[in-house]
PDB file of C-alpha atoms (C1' of nucleotides) in Angstrom:
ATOM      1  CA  UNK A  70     -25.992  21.837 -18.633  1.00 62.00           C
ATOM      2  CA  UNK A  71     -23.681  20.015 -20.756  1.00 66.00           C
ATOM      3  CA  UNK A  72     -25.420  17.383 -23.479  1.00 73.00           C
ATOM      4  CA  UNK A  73     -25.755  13.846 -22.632  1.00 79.00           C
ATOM      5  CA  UNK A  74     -23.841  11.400 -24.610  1.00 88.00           C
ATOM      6  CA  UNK A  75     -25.458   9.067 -26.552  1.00 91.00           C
ATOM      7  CA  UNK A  76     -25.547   5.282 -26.914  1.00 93.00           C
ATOM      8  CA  UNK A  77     -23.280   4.872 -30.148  1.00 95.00           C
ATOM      9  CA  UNK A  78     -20.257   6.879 -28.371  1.00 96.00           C
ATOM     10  CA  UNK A  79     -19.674   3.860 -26.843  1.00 97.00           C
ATOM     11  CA  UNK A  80     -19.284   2.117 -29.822  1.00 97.00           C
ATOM     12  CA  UNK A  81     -15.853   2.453 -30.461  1.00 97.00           C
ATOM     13  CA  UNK A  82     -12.304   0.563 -29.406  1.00 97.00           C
ATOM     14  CA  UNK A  83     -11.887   0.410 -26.059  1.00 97.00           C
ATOM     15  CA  UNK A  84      -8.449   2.173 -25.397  1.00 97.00           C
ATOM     16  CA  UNK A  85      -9.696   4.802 -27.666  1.00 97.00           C
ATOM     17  CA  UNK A  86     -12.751   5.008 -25.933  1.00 97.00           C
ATOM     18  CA  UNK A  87     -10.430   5.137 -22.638  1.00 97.00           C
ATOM     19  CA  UNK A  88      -8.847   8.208 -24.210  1.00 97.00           C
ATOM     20  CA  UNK A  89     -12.330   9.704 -25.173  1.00 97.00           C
ATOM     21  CA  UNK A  90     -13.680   9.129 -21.844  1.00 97.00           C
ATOM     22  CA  UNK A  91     -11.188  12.095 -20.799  1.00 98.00           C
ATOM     23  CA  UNK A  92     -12.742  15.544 -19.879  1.00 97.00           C
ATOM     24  CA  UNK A  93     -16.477  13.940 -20.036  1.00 97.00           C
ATOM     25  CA  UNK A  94     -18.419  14.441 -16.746  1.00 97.00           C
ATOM     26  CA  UNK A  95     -19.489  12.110 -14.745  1.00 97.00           C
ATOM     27  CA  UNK A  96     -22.801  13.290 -12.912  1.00 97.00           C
ATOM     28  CA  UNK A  97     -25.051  11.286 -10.038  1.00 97.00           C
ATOM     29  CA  UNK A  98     -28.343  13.215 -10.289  1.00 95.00           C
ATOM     30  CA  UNK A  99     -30.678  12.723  -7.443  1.00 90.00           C
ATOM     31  CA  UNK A 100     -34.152  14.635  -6.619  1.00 87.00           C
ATOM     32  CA  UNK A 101     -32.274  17.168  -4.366  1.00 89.00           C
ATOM     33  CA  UNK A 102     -28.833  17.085  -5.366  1.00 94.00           C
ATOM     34  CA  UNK A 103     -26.215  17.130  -8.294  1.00 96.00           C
ATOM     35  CA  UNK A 104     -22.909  15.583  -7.522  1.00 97.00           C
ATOM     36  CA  UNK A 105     -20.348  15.814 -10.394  1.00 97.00           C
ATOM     37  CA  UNK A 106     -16.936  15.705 -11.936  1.00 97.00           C
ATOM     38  CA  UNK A 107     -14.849  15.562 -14.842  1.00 98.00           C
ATOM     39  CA  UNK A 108     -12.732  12.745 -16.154  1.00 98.00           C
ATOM     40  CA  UNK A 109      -9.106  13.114 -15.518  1.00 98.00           C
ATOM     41  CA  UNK A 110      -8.125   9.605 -15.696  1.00 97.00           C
ATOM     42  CA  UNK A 111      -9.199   6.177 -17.014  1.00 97.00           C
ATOM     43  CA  UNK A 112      -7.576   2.509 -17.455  1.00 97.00           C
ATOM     44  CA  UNK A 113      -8.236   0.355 -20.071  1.00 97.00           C
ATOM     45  CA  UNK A 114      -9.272  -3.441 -19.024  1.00 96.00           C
ATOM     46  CA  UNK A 115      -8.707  -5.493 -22.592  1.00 95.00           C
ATOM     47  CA  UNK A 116     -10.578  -9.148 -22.023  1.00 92.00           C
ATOM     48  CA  UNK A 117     -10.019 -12.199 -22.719  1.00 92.00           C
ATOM     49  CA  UNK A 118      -6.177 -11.523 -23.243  1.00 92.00           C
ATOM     50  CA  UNK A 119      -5.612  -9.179 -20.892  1.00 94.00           C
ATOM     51  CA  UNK A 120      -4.471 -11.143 -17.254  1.00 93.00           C
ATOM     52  CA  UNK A 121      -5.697  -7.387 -15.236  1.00 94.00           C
ATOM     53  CA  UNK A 122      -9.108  -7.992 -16.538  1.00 95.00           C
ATOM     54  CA  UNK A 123     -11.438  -9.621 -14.618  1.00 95.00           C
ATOM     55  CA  UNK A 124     -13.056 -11.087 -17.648  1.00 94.00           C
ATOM     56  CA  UNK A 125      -9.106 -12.722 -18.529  1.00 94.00           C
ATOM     57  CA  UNK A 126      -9.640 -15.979 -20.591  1.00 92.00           C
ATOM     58  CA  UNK A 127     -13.704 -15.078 -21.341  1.00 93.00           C
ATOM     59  CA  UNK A 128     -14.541 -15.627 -17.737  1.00 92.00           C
ATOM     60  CA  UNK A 129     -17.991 -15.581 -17.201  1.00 93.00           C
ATOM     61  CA  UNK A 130     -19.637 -15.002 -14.048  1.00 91.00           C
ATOM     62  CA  UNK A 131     -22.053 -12.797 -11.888  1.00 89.00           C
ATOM     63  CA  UNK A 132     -19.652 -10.082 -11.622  1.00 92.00           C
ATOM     64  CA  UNK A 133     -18.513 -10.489 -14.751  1.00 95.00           C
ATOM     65  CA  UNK A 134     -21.840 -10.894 -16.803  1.00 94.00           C
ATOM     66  CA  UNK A 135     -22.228  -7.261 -17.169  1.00 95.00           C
ATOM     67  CA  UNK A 136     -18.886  -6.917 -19.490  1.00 96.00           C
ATOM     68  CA  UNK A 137     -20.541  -9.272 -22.048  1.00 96.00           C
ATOM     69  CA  UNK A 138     -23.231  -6.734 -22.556  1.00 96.00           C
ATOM     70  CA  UNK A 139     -23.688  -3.861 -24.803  1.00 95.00           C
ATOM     71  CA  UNK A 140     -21.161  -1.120 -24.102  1.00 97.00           C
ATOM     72  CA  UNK A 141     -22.356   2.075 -22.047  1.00 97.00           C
ATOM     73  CA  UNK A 142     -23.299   0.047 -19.550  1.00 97.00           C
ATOM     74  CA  UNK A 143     -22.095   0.804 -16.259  1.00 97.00           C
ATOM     75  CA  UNK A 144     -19.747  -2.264 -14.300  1.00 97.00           C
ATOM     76  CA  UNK A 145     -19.122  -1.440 -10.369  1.00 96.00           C
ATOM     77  CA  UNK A 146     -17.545  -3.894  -8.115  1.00 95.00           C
ATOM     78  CA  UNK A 147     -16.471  -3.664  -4.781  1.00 94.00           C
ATOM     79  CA  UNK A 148     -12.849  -4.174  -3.660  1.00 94.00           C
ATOM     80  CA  UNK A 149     -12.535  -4.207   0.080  1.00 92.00           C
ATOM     81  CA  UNK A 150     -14.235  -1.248   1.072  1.00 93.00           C
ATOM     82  CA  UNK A 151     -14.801   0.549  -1.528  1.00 95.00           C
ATOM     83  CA  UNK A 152     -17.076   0.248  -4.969  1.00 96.00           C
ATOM     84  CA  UNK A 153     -15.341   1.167  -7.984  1.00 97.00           C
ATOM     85  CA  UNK A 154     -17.159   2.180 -11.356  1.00 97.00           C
ATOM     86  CA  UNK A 155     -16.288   0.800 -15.158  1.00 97.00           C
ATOM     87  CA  UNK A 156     -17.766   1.577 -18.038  1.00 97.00           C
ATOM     88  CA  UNK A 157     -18.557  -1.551 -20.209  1.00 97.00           C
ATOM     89  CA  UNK A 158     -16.676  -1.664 -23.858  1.00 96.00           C
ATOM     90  CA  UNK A 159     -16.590  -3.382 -26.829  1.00 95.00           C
ATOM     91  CA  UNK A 160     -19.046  -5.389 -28.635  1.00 93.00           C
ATOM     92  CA  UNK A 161     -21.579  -7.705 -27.244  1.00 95.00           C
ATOM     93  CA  UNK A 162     -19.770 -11.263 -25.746  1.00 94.00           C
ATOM     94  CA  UNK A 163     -16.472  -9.267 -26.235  1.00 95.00           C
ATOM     95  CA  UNK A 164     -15.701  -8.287 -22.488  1.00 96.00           C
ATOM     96  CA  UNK A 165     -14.015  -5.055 -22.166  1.00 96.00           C
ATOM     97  CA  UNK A 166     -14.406  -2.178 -19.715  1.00 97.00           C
ATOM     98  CA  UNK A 167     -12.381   1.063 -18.771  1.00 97.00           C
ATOM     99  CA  UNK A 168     -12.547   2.173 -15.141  1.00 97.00           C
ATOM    100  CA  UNK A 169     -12.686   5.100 -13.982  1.00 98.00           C
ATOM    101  CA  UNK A 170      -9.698   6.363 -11.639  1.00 97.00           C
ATOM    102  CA  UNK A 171     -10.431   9.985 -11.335  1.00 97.00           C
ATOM    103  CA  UNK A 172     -12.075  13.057 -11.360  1.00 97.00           C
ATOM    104  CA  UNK A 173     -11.784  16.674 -11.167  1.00 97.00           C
ATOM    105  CA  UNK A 174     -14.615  17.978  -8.640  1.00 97.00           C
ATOM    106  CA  UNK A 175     -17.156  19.939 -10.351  1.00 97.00           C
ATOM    107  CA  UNK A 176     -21.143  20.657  -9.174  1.00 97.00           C
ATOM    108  CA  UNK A 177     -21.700  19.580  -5.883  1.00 96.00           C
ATOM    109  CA  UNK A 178     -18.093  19.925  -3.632  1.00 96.00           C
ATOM    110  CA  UNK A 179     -19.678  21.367  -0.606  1.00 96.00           C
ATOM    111  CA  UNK A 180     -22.348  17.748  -0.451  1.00 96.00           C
ATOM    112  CA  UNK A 181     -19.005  15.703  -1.533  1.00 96.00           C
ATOM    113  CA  UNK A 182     -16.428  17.019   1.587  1.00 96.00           C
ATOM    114  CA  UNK A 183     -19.490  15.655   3.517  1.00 95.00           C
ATOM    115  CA  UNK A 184     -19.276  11.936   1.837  1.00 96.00           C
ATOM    116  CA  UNK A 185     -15.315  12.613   1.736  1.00 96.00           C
ATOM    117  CA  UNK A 186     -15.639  13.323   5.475  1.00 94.00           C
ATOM    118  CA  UNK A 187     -14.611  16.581   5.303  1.00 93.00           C
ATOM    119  CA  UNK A 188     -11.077  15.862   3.049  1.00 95.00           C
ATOM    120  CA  UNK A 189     -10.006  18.928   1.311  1.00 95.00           C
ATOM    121  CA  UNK A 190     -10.995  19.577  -2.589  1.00 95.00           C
ATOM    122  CA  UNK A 191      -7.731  18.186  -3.353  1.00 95.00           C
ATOM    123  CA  UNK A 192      -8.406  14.692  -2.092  1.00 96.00           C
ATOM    124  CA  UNK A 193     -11.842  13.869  -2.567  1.00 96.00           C
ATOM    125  CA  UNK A 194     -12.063  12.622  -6.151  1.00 97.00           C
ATOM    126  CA  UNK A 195      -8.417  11.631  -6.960  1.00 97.00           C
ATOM    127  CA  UNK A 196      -8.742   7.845  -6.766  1.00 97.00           C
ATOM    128  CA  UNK A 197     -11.272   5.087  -8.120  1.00 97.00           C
ATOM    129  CA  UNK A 198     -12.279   4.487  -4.758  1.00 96.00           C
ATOM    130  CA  UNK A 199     -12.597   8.068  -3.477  1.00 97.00           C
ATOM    131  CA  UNK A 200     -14.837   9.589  -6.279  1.00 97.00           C
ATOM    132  CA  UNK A 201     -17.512   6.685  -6.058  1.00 97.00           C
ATOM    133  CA  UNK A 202     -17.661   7.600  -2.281  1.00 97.00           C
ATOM    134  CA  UNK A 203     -18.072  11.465  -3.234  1.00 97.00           C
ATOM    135  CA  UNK A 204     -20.516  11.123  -6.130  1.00 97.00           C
ATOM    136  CA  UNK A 205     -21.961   8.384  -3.697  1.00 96.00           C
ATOM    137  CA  UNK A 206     -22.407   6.085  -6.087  1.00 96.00           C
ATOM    138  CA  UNK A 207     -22.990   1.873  -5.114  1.00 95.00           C
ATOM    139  CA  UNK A 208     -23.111  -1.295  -6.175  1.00 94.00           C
ATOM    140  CA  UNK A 209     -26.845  -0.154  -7.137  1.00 94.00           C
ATOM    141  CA  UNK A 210     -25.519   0.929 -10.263  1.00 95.00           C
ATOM    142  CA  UNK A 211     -24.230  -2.245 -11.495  1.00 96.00           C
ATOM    143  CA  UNK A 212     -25.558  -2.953 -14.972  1.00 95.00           C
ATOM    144  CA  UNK A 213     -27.194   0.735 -15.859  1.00 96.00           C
ATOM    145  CA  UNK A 214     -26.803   2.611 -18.810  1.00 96.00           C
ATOM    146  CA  UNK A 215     -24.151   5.359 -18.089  1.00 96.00           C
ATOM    147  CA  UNK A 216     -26.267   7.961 -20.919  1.00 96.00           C
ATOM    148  CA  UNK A 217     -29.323   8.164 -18.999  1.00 95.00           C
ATOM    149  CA  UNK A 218     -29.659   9.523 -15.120  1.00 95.00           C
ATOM    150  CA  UNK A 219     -29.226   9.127 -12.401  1.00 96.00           C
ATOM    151  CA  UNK A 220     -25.874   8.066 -13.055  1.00 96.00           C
ATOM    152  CA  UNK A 221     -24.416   9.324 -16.591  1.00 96.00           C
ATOM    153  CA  UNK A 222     -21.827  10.807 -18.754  1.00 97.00           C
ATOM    154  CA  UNK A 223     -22.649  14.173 -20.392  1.00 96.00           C
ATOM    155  CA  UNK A 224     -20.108  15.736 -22.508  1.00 94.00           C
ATOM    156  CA  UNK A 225     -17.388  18.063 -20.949  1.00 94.00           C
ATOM    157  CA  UNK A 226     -14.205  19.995 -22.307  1.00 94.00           C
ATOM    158  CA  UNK A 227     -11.792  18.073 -24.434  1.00 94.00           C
ATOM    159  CA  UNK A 228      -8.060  17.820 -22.429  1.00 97.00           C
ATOM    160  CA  UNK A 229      -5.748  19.435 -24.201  1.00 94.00           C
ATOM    161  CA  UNK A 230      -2.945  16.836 -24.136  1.00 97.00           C
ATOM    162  CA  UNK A 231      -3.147  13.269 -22.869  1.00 97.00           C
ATOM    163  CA  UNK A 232      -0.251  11.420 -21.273  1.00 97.00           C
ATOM    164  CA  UNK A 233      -0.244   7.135 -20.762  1.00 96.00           C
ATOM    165  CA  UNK A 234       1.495   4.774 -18.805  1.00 95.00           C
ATOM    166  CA  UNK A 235       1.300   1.305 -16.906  1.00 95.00           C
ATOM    167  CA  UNK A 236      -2.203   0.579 -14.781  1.00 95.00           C
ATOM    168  CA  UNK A 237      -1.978   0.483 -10.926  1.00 95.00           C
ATOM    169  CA  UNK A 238      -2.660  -2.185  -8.581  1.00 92.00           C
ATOM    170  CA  UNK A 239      -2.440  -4.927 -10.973  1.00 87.00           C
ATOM    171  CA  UNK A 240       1.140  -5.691 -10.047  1.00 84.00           C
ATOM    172  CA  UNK A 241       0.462  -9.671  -9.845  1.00 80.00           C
ATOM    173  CA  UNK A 242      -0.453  -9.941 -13.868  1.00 84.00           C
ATOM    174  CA  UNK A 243       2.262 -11.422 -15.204  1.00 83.00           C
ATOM    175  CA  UNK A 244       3.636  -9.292 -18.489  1.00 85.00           C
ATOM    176  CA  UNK A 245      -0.056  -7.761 -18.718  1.00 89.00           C
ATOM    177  CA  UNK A 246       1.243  -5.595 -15.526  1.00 89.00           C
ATOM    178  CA  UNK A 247       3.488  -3.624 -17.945  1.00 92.00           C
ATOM    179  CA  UNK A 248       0.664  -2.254 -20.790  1.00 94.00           C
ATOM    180  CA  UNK A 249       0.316   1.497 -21.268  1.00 96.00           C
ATOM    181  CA  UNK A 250      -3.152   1.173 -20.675  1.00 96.00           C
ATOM    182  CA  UNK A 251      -4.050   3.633 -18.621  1.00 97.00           C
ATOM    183  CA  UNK A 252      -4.333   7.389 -19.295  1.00 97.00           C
ATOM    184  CA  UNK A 253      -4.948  10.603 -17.996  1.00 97.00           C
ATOM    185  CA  UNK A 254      -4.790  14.257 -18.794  1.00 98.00           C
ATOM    186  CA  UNK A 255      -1.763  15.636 -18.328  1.00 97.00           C
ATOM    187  CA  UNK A 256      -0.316  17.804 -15.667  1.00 95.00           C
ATOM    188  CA  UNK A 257      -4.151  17.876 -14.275  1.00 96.00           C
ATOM    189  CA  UNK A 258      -3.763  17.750 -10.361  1.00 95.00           C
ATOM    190  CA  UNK A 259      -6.609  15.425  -9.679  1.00 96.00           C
ATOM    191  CA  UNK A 260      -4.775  12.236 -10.872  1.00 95.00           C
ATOM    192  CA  UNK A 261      -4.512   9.288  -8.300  1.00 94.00           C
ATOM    193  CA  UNK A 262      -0.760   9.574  -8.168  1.00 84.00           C
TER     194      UNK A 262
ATOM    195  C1'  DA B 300       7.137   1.637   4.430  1.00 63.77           C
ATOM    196  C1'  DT B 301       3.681  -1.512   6.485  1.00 63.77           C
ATOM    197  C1'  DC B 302      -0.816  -2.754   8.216  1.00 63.77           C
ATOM    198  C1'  DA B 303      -5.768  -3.175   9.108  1.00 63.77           C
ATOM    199  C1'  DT B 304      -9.855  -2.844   7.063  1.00 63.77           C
ATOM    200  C1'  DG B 305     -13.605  -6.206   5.481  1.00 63.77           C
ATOM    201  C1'  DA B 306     -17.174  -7.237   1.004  1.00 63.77           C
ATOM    202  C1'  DT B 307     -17.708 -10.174  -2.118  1.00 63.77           C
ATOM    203  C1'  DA B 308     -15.848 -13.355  -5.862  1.00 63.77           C
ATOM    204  C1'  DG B 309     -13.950 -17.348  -7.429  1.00 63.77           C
ATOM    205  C1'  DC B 310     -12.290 -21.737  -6.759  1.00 63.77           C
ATOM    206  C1'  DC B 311     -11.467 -25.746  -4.055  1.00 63.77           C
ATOM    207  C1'  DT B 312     -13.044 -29.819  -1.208  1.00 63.77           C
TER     208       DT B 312
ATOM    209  C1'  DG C 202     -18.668 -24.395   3.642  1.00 63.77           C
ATOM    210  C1'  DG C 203     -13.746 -22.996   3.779  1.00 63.77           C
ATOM    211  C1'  DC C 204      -9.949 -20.686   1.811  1.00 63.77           C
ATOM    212  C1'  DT C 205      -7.475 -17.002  -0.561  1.00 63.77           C
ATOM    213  C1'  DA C 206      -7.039 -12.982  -3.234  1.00 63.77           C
ATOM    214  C1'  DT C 207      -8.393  -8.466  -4.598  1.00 63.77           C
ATOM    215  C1'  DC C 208      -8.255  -2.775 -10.631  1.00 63.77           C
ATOM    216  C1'  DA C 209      -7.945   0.682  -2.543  1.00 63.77           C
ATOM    217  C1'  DT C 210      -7.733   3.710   1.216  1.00 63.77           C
ATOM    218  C1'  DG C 211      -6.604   5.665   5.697  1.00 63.77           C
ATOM    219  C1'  DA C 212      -4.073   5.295   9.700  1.00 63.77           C
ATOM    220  C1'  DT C 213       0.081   4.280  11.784  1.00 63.77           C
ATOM    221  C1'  DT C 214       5.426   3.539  12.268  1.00 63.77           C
TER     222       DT C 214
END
DNA sequence: ATCATGATAGCCT
DNA sequence: GGCTATCATGATT
């Protein structure tokens, strides 16, 4: 079992903490079952100034609230179907998060082809989208700490080299589109693309 | 490559 | 209350 990570990791810039967030597990611990993975991939969401970010110009709403919060805490949203999970960053009233794009399967596969609907290893953690349905993780977790169950980080293996490039999906963001903000470790086959 | 899906959010009247 | 867009995915052409 691999040691939980504390509260003051978080405490740190957010595209370094983007970059730390890489080879940590994410684990969904439930009375029966252990679903989790390792951290392959991450974007950085930077705020006020950032026109990706839904907090862009300090906006401040219900979905946003959370990212004005202590950082740790966990931000999901859903987009169309699917729920996808951030991890709040920066300081209190500075609204930063880094989402999480993908994981590397890890305790629990067998339970998480059955939420994957029987995709194969390759395909059932290799997109925001994908690994909350796999981990089977919901809006329920909006606004929970991410270093204490049932949803958490615990520390994992350290990647050995990271690569960076523009964020996906964000295409309509004006210059923001064009940031190396998001990050992932390289040549590992569970990235989204 | 395009399209349907479909759950809010955010903003307008 | 209506309208439009969305940090995606799976199915279809």
């Amino acid at each position: 079992m691999k040691s939980t990570i504390n509260k003051e990791f978080f405490y740190k810039p957010t595209l370094q903490l983007a970059k730390d967030l890489l080879g940590c597990h994410l684990v969904h611990i439930t009375d029966d079952l252990v679903l989790s993975g390792r951290i392959v991939e991450t974007e950085a969401y930077m705020g006020p100034g950032d026109r990706a970010a839904h907090s862009f110009q300090n906006r401040r709403t219900k979905r946003t609230e959370i990212m004005f919060h202590e950082p740790g805490l966990i931000y999901t949203y859903q987009m169309h179907t699917h729920t996808l999970i951030n991890i709040v960053c920066g300081e209190i009233d500075s609204p930063e998060a880094v989402l999480i794009r993908a994981l590397e399967p890890i305790e629990g596969i067998e339970k998480m082809m059955e939420f994957r609907k029987n995709q194969p290893i390759s395909n059932l953690t290799n997109g925001p989208g994908k690994l909350t349905k796999a981990l089977n993780i919901t809006m329920s977790s909006y606004g929970k700490p991410s270093w204490l169950p049932p949803v958490y980080l615990t520390e994992g293996t350290k990647p050995e080299h990271i690569s960076s490039g523009p964020r996906i999906g964000i295409d309509n963001s004006g210059e923001a589109k064009d940031y190396p903000w998001r990050f992932w470790i390289t040549g590992n086959r569970f990235i989204s693309r």
